[in-house]
Short mmCIF file of C-alpha atoms in Angstrom, two decimals:
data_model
loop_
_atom_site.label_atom_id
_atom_site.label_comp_id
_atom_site.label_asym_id
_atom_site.label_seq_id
_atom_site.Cartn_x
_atom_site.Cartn_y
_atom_site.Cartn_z
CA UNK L 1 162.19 -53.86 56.56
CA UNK L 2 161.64 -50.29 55.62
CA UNK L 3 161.40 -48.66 52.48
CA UNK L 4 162.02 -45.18 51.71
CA UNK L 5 158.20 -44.72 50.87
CA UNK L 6 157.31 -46.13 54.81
CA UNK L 7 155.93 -43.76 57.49
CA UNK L 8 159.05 -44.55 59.56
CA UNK L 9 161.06 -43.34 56.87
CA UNK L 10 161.75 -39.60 58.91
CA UNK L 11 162.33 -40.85 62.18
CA UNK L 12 164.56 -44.08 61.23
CA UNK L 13 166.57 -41.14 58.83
CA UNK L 14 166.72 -39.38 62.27
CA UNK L 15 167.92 -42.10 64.32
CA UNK L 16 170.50 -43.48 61.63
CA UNK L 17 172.16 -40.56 61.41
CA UNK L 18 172.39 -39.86 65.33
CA UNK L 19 173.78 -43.42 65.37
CA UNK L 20 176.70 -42.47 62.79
CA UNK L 21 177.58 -39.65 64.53
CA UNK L 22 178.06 -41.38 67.84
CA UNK L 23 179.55 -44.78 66.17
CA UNK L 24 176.84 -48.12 65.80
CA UNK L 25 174.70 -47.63 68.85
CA UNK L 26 175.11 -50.67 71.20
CA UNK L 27 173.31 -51.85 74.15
CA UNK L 28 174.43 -54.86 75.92
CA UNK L 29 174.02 -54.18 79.35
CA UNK L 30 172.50 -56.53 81.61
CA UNK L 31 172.04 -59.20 78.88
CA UNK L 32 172.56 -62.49 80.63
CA UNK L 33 173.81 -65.59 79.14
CA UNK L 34 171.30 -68.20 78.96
CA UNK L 35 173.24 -70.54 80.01
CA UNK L 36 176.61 -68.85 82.63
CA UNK L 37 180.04 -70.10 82.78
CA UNK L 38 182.88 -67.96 84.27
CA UNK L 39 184.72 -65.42 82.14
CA UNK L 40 184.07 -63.25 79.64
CA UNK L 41 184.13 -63.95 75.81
CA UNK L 42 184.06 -61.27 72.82
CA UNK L 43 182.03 -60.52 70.18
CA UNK L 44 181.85 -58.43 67.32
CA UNK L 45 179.08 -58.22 65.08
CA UNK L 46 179.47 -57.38 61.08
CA UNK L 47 176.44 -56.63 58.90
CA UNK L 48 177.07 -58.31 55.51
CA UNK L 49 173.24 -58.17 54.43
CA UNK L 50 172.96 -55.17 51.58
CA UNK L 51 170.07 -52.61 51.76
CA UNK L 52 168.60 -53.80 54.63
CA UNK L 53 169.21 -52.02 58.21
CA UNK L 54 168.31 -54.16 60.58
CA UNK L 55 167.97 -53.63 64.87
CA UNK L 56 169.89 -56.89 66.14
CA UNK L 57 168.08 -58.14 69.47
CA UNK L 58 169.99 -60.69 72.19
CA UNK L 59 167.87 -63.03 74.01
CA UNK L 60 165.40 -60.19 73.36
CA UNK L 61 166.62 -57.45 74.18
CA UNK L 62 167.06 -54.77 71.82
CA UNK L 63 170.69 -54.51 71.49
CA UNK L 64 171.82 -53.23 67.90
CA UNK L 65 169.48 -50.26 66.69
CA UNK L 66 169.75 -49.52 62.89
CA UNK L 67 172.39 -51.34 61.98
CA UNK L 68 173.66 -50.45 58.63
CA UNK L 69 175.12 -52.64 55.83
CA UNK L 70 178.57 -52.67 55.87
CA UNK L 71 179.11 -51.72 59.79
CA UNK L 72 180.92 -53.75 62.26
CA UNK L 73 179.82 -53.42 65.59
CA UNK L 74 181.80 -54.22 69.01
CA UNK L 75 183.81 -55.90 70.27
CA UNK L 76 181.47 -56.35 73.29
CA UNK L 77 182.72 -58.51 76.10
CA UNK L 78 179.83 -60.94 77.27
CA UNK L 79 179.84 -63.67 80.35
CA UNK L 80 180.26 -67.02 78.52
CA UNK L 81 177.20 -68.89 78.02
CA UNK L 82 174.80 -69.29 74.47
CA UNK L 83 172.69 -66.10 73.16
CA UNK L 84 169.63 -66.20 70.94
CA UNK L 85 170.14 -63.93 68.34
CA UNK L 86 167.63 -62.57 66.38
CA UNK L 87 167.61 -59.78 63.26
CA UNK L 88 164.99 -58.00 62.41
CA UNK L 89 163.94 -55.12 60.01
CA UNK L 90 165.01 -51.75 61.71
CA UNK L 91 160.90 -50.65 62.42
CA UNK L 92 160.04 -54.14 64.02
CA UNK L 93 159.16 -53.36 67.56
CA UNK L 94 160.51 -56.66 68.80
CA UNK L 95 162.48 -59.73 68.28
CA UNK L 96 159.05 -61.84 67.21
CA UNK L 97 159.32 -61.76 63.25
CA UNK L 98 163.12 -62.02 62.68
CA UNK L 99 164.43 -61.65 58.75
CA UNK L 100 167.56 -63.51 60.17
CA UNK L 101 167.67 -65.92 62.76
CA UNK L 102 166.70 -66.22 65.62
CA UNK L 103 170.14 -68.20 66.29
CA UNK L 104 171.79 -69.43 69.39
CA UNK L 105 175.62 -68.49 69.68
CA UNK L 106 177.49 -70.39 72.29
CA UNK L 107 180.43 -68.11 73.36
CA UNK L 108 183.09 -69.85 75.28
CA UNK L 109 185.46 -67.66 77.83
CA UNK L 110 188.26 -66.42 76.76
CA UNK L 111 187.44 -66.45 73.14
CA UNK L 112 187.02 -63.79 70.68
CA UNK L 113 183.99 -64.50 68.35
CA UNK L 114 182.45 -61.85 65.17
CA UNK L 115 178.73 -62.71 64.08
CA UNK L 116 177.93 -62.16 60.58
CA UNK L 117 174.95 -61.49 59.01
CA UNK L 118 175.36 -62.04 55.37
CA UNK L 119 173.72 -63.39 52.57
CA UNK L 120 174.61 -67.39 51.52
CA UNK L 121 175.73 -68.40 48.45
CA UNK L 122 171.64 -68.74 47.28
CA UNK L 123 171.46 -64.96 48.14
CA UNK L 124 169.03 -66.11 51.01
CA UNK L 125 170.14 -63.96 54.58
CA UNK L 126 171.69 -65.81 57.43
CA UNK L 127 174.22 -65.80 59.81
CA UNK L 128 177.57 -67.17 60.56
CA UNK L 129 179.39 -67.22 63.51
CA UNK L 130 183.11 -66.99 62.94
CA UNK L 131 185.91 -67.61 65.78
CA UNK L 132 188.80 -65.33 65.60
CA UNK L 133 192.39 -66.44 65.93
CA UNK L 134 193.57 -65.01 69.30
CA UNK L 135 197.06 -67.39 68.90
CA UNK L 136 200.31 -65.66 68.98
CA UNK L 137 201.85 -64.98 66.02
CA UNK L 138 205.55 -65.38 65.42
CA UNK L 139 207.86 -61.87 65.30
CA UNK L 140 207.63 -59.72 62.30
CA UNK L 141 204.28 -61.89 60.63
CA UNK L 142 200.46 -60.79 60.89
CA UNK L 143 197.60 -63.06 59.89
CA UNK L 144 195.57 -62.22 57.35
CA UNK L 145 192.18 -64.04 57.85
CA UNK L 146 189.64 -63.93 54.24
CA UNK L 147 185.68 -64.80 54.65
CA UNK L 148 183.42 -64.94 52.28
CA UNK L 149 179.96 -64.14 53.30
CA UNK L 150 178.64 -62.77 49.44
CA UNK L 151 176.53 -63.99 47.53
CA UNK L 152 178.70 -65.35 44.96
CA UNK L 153 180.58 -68.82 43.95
CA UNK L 154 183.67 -69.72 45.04
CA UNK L 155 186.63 -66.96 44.79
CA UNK L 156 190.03 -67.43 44.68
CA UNK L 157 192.02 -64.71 46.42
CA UNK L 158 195.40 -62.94 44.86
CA UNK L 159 197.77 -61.33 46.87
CA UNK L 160 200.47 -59.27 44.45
CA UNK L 161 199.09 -60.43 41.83
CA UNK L 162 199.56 -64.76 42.90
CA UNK L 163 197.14 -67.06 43.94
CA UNK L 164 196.95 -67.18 47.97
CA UNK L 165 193.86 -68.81 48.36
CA UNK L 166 192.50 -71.28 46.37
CA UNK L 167 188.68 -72.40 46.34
CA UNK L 168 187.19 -70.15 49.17
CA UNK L 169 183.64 -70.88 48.90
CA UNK L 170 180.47 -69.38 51.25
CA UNK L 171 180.43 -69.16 54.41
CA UNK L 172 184.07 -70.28 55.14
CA UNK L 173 187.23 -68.71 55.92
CA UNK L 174 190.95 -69.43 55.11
CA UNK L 175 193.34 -68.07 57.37
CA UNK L 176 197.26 -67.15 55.86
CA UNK L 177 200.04 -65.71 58.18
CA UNK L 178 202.03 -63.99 56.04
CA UNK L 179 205.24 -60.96 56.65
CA UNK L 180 203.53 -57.98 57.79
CA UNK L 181 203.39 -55.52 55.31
CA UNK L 182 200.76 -54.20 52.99
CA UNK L 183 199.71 -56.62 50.36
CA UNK L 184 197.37 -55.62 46.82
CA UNK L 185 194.70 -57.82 47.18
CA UNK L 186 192.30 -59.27 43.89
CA UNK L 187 189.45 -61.17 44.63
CA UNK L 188 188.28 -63.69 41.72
CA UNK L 189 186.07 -66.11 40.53
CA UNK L 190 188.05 -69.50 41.66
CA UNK L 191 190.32 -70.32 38.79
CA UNK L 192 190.46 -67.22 37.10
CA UNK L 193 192.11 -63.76 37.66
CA UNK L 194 189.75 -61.27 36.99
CA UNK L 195 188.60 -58.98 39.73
CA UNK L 196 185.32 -59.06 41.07
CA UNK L 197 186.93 -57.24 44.09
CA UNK L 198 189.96 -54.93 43.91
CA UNK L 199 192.55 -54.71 43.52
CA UNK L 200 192.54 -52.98 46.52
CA UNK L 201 195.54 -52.43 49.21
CA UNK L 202 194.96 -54.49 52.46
CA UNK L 203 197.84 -53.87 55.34
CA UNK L 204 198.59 -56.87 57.13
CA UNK L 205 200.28 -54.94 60.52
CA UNK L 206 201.97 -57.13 63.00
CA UNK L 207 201.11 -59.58 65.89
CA UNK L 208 197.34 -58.59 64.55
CA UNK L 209 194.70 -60.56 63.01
CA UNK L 210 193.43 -58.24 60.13
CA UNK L 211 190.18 -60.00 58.67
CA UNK L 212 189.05 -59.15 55.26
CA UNK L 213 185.11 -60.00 54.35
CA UNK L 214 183.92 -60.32 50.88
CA UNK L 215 180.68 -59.43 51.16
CA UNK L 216 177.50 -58.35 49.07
CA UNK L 217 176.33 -59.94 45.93
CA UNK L 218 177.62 -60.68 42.92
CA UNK L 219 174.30 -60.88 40.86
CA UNK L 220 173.41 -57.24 42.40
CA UNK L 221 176.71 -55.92 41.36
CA UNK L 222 177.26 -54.63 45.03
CA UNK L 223 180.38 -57.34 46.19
CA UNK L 224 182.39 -54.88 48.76
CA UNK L 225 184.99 -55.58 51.35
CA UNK L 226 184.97 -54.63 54.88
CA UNK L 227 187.91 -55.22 57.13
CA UNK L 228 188.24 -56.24 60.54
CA UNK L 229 191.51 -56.43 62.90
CA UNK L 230 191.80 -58.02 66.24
CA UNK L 231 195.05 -57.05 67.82
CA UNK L 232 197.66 -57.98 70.72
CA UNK L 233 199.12 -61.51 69.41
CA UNK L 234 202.07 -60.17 68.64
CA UNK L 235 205.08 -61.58 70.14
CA UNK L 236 209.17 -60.50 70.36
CA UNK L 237 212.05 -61.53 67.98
CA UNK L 238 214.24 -64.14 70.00
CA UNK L 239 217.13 -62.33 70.33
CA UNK L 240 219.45 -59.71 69.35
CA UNK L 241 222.57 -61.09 67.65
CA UNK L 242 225.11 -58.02 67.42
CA UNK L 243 228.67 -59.63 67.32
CA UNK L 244 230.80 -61.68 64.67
CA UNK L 245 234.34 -60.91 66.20
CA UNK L 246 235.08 -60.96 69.46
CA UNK L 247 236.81 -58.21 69.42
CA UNK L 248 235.69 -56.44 72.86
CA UNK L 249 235.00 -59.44 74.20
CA UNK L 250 236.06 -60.10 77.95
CA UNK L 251 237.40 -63.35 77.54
CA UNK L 252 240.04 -62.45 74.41
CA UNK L 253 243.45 -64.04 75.23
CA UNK L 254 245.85 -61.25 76.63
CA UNK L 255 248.34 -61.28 73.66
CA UNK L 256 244.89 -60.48 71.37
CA UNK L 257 245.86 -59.19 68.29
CA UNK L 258 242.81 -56.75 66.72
CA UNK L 259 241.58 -59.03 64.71
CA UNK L 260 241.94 -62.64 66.43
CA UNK L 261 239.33 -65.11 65.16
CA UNK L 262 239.20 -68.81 66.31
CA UNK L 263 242.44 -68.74 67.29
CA UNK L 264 243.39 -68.73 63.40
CA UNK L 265 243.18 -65.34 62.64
CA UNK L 266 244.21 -63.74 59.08
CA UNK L 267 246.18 -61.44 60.48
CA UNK L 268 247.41 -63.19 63.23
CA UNK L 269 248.92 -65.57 60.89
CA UNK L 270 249.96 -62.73 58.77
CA UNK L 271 251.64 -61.42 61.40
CA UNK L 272 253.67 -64.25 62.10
CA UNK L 273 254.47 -64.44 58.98
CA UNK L 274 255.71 -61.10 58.98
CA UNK L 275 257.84 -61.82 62.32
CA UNK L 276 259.70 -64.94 60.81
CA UNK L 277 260.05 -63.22 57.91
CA UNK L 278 261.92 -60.70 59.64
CA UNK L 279 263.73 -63.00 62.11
CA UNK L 280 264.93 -64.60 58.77
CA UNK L 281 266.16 -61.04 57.61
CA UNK L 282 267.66 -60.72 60.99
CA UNK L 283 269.37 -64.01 60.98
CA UNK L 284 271.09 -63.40 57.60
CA UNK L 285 273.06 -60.43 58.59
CA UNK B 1 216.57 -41.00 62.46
CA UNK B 2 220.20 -40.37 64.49
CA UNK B 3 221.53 -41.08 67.77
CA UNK B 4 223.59 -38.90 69.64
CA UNK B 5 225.21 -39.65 72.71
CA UNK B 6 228.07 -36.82 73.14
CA UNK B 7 229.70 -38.46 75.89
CA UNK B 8 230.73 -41.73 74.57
CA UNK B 9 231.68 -39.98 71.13
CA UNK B 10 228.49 -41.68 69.61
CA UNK B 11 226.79 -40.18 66.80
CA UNK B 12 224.99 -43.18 64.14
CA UNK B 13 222.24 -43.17 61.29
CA UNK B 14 219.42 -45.22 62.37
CA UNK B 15 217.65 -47.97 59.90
CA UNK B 16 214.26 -49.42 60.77
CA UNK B 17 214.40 -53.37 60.71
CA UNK B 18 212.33 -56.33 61.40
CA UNK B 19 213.57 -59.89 61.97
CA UNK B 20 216.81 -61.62 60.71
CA UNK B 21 217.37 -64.87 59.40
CA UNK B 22 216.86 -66.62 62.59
CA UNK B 23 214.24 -65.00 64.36
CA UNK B 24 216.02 -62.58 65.89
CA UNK B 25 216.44 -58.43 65.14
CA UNK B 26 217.65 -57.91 61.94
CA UNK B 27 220.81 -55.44 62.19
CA UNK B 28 223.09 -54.17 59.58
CA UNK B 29 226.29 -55.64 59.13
CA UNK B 30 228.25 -52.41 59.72
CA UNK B 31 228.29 -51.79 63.66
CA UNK B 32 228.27 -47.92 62.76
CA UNK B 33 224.69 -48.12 61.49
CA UNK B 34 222.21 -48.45 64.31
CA UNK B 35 218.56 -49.92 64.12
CA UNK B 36 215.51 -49.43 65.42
CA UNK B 37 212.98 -52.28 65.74
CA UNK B 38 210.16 -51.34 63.25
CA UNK B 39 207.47 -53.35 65.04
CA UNK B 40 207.54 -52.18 68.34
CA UNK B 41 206.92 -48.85 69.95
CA UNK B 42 208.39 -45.62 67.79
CA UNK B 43 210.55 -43.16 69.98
CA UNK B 44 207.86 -40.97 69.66
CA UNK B 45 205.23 -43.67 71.22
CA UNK B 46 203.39 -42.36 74.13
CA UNK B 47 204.42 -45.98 75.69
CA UNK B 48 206.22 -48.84 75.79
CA UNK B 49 210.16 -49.49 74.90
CA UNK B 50 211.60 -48.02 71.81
CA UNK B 51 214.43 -50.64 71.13
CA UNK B 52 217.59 -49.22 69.26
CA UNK B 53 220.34 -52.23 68.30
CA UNK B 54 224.07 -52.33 66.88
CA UNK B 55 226.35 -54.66 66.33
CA UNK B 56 229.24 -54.19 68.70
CA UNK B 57 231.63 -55.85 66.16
CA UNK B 58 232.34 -57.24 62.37
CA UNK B 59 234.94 -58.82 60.68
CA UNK B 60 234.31 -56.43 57.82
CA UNK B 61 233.88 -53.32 59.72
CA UNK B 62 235.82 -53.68 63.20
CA UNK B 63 234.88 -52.19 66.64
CA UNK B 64 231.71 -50.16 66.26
CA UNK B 65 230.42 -47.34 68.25
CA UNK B 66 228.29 -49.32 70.65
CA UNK B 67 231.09 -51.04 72.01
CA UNK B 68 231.06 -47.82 74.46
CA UNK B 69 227.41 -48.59 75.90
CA UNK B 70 229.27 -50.96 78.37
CA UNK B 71 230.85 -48.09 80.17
CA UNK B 72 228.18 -45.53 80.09
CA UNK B 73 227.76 -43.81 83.60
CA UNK B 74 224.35 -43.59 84.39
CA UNK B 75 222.64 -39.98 83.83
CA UNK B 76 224.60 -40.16 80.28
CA UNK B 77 222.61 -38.48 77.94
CA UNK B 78 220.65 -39.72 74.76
CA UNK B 79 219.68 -37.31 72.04
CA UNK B 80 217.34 -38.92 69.41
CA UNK B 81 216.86 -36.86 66.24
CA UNK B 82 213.37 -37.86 64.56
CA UNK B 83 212.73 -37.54 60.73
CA UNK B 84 210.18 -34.74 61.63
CA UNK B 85 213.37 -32.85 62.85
CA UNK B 86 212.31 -33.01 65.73
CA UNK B 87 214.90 -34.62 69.18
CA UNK B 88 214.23 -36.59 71.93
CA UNK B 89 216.47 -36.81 74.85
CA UNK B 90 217.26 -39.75 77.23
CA UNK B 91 219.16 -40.43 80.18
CA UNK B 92 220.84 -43.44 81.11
CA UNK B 93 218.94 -45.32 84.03
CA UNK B 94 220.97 -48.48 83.82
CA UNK B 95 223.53 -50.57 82.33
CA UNK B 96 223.56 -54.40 82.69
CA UNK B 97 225.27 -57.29 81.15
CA UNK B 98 223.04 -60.14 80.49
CA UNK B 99 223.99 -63.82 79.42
CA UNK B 100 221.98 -64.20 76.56
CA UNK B 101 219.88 -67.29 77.63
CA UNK B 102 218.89 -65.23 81.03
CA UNK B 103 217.96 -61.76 78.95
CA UNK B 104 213.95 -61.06 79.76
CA UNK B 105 212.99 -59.99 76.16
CA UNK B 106 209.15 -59.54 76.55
CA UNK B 107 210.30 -56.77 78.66
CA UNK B 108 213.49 -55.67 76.50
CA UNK B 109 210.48 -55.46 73.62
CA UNK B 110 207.68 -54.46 75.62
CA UNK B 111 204.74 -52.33 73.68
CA UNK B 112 203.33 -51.13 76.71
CA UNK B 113 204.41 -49.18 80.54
CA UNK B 114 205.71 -46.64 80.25
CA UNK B 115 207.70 -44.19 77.16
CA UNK B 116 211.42 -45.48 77.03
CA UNK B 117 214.50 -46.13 75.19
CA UNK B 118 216.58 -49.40 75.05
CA UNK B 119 219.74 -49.87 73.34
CA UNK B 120 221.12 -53.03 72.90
CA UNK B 121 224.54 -54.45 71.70
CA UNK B 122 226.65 -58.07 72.51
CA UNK B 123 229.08 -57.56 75.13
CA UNK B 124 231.13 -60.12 77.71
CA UNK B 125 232.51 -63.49 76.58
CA UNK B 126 233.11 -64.87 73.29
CA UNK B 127 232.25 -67.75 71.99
CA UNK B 128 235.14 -68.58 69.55
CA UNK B 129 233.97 -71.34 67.68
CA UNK B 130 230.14 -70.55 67.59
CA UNK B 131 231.63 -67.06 66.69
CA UNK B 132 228.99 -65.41 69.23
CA UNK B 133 229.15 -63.08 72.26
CA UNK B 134 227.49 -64.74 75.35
CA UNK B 135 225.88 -61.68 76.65
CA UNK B 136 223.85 -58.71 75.51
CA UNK B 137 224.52 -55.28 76.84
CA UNK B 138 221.33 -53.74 77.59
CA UNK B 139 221.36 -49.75 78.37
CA UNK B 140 217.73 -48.69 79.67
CA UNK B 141 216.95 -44.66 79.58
CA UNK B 142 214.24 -42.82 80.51
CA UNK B 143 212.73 -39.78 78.64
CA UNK B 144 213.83 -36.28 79.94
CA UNK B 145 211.62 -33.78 79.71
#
C-alpha cells in the first residue's frame, strides 16, 4: 500500500487520474479459466476497502490497476470456470504479497456474479463473492438487493421511514422486491432508528436489480453507500383489460339497447317499464 | 401528453400508468382518458414499442373514443403531443383483432426493435356474464419522419 509520503506517490497520482478519466481501467483479455466449462458468466467487481487503492490481479494477471475505494468495476463477461483472485497494494509489482486474498471464485455460465472487497465485521479486509439475482421480476416491481460489507454490527434497514430489513449482519445480503419507485432509505444499528447511513433517496426502477452496499467503517466514521443495478429482468403486465360494457361488442343481440348489461340492463328494464307504462296509458283511452 | 388522430375524430389526455389490480395495465375508468404504460419505452425512446391503452367502454362513461381504432384504414395518421411541446407523428401500419388468450404481449410490450407506437383497446365479443371483451384491438404505427 502506498502512502502519500512513498516515491510512487507522482506516478500512481498520474495513473489514477488517467484511470478516472477513461472509467476503472480493466484488462481481462486472454485470462483463462482455470478450470473451462462452456458459456460465459459475469462479473463485476466493487471496492469496499477505504483508503487503500489496490491493482486486482486474476490468476495473475494484472487485471484491475488502481482501483479506488468506492469504484465498481465491470461487468466483464468471463468463460465459466474458477479464478484466483488476488488484491494487492496499487505499487506491488505482482500478485505475490496480496493484502486480500488470493481467493478462488468459481463462476458458473450464465450467471451474473459482483466480487467485493470489503472490510468484515472485525475491520480485517476480505472478500465476498455475491451472486446477483438475474430472475424475472413480476410487471411494475424492481428488486432492491442490500449488502453489508462495513465494518460495523448488524443494521437494520428503513425504507420511508419502516423497518424493511431486520438483522442484516456482515457479509450477507437480504434481497426485497418491492413497487418500483424511489424509496428514502435509513440505515441503522439493528433495533434502533438512528441513521448511521442516510437518509438518502435510492430509486428502485423496474424489471432491474438495483443493489445498495453499505460499506466503510463505522469506527472510522467513513460508512458510505455505493449502488449497483443489473438490468433486463423485467417482464410485461398480463394483459390489457379495457371494457366493462359491451357496448361495441360484435356479439350484442340485434334489438341492443345502449346500455344492455347481462341481459338485465337498468335501462333496458327501465325501458320496459316505460313501454307498459304507456301501453297501460294507451289501453285506458 | 395528447393524442390526436384527426381522422377518427380522436383527440384524448394521456395519463402514465403501471399495473392494475390484476396484473394487467392499469387504465382509467373513463374511456376518454388514454394511458401510456410508464414502464416501457417513452414515445420519445429511440426503440422499442411505446404502448398507449383506453378503455373502449364503461358503464359510467359509455362508448369512448377508441372504439374507432377498429376501423382505422391503414396510413391513418397519429399525432403525439409530448410535455416538452414537442409532436410526434405515426401512421397506421396495421389493425388486428386478437382473442385475448392468443395476443403476443412480449411483443405488444417490447423495450427493444425498433421506435413505435401501439394502441390498444377491447374489441369483438362480449363476454356477458364475466362482463369482459374477448379480444384486444391492437393498432401498430410506425414513426413518420
Amino acid at each position: 500500500m502506498h502512502t502519500p509520503h512513498s516515491p510512487g506517490f507522482t506516478a500512481s497520482l498520474t495513473a489514477s487520474l488517467t484511470a478516472a478519466s477513461i472509467g476503472v481501467l480493466v484488462i481481462f483479455g486472454g485470462i483463462a479459466p482455470a478450470s473451462a466449462a462452456t458459456g460465459d458468466a459475469q462479473l463485476s467487481v466493487f471496492h469496499g476497502v477505504p483508503g487503500l487503492t489496490v491493482d486486482v490481479y486474476v490468476n495473475n494477471k494484472l487485471t484491475i490497476d488502481n482501483f479506488k475505494p468506492g469504484d465498481m468495476a465491470g461487468p466483464l463477461d468471463l468463460p465459466a470456470g474458477t479464478y484466483t483472485v488476488a488484491i494487492t497494494a496499487s505499487d506491488a509489482t505482482d500478485a505475490s504479497k496480496p493484502a486480500i486474498g488470493p481467493v478462488d471464485l468459481k463462476l458458473e455460465a450464465g450467471m451474473n456474479y459482483t466480487a467485493v472487497a470489503h472490510l468484515g465485521a472485525d475491520a480485517k479486509p476480505t472478500a465476498t463473492l455475491f451472486t446477483n439475482d438475474t430472475s424475472t421480476i413480476a410487471a411494475g416491481s424492481g428488486r432492491l438487493v442490500v449488502r453489508h460489507v462495513a465494518a460495523a454490527p448488524a443494521v437494520d434497514v428503513l425504507a420511508n421511514g419502516a423497518v424493511a430489513i431486520s438483522n442484516l449482519s456482515n457479509p450477507k445480503e437480504s434481497v426485497l422486491v418491492i413497487p418500483a419507485g424511489t424509496i428514502s432509505a435509513v440505515v441503522a444499528a439493528t433495533g434502533t432508528t438512528a441513521p448511521v447511513i442516510g437518509p438518502a433517496d435510492v430509486k428502485v426502477a423496474e424489471g432491474v436489480d438495483t443493489i445498495v452496499y453499505a460499506w466503510g467503517s463505522l469506527a472510522d466514521k467513513n460508512l458510505a453507500v455505493a449502488v449497483q443495478t443489473v438490468s433486463g429482468m423485467n417482464s410485461d403486465p398480463n394483459g390489457i383489460p379495457a371494457g366493462e360494457a359491451g357496448l361495441v361488442a360484435t356479439n350484442r343481440p340485434a334489438d341492443q339497447t345502449p346500455l344492455w348489461v347481462g341481459g338485465i340492463g337498468v335501462l333496458v328494464l327501465l325501458g320496459l317499464g316505460s313501454a307498459t307504462f304507456l301501453g297501460l296509458r294507451r289501453a285506458r283511452r | 401528453m395528447r393524442i390526436r388522430i384527426e381522422a377518427l375524430g380522436i383527440d384524448m389526455g394521456i395519463e402514465a400508468v403501471g399495473l392494475g389490480d390484476s396484473g394487467g395495465m392499469g387504465l382509467p375508468k373513463n374511456p376518454a382518458i388514454a394511458a401510456w404504460y410508464k414502464f416501457g419505452p417513452a414515445p420519445a425512446s429511440a426503440a422499442g414499442a411505446t404502448v398507449i391503452a383506453a378503455h373502449v367502454d364503461s358503464l359510467e362513461y359509455d362508448i369512448g373514443p377508441f372504439s374507432r381504432l377498429a376501423s382505422a384504414p391503414a396510413g391513418t395518421e397519429i399525432v403525439l403531443s409530448l410535455a416538452d411541446g414537442s409532436e410526434r407523428r405515426y401512421s397506421v401500419a396495421s389493425v388486428t383483432l386478437t382473442l385475448k388468450p392468443d395476443v403476443p404481449w412480449p411483443t405488444i410490450f417490447d423495450r427493444t426493435g425498433p421506435a413505435r407506437l401501439t394502441l390498444v383497446t377491447c374489441g369483438g365479443e362480449f363476454d356477458y356474464t364475466a362482463r369482459r371483451y374477448l379480444s384486444n384491438v391492437i393498432v401498430s404505427a410506425t414513426p413518420v419522419p
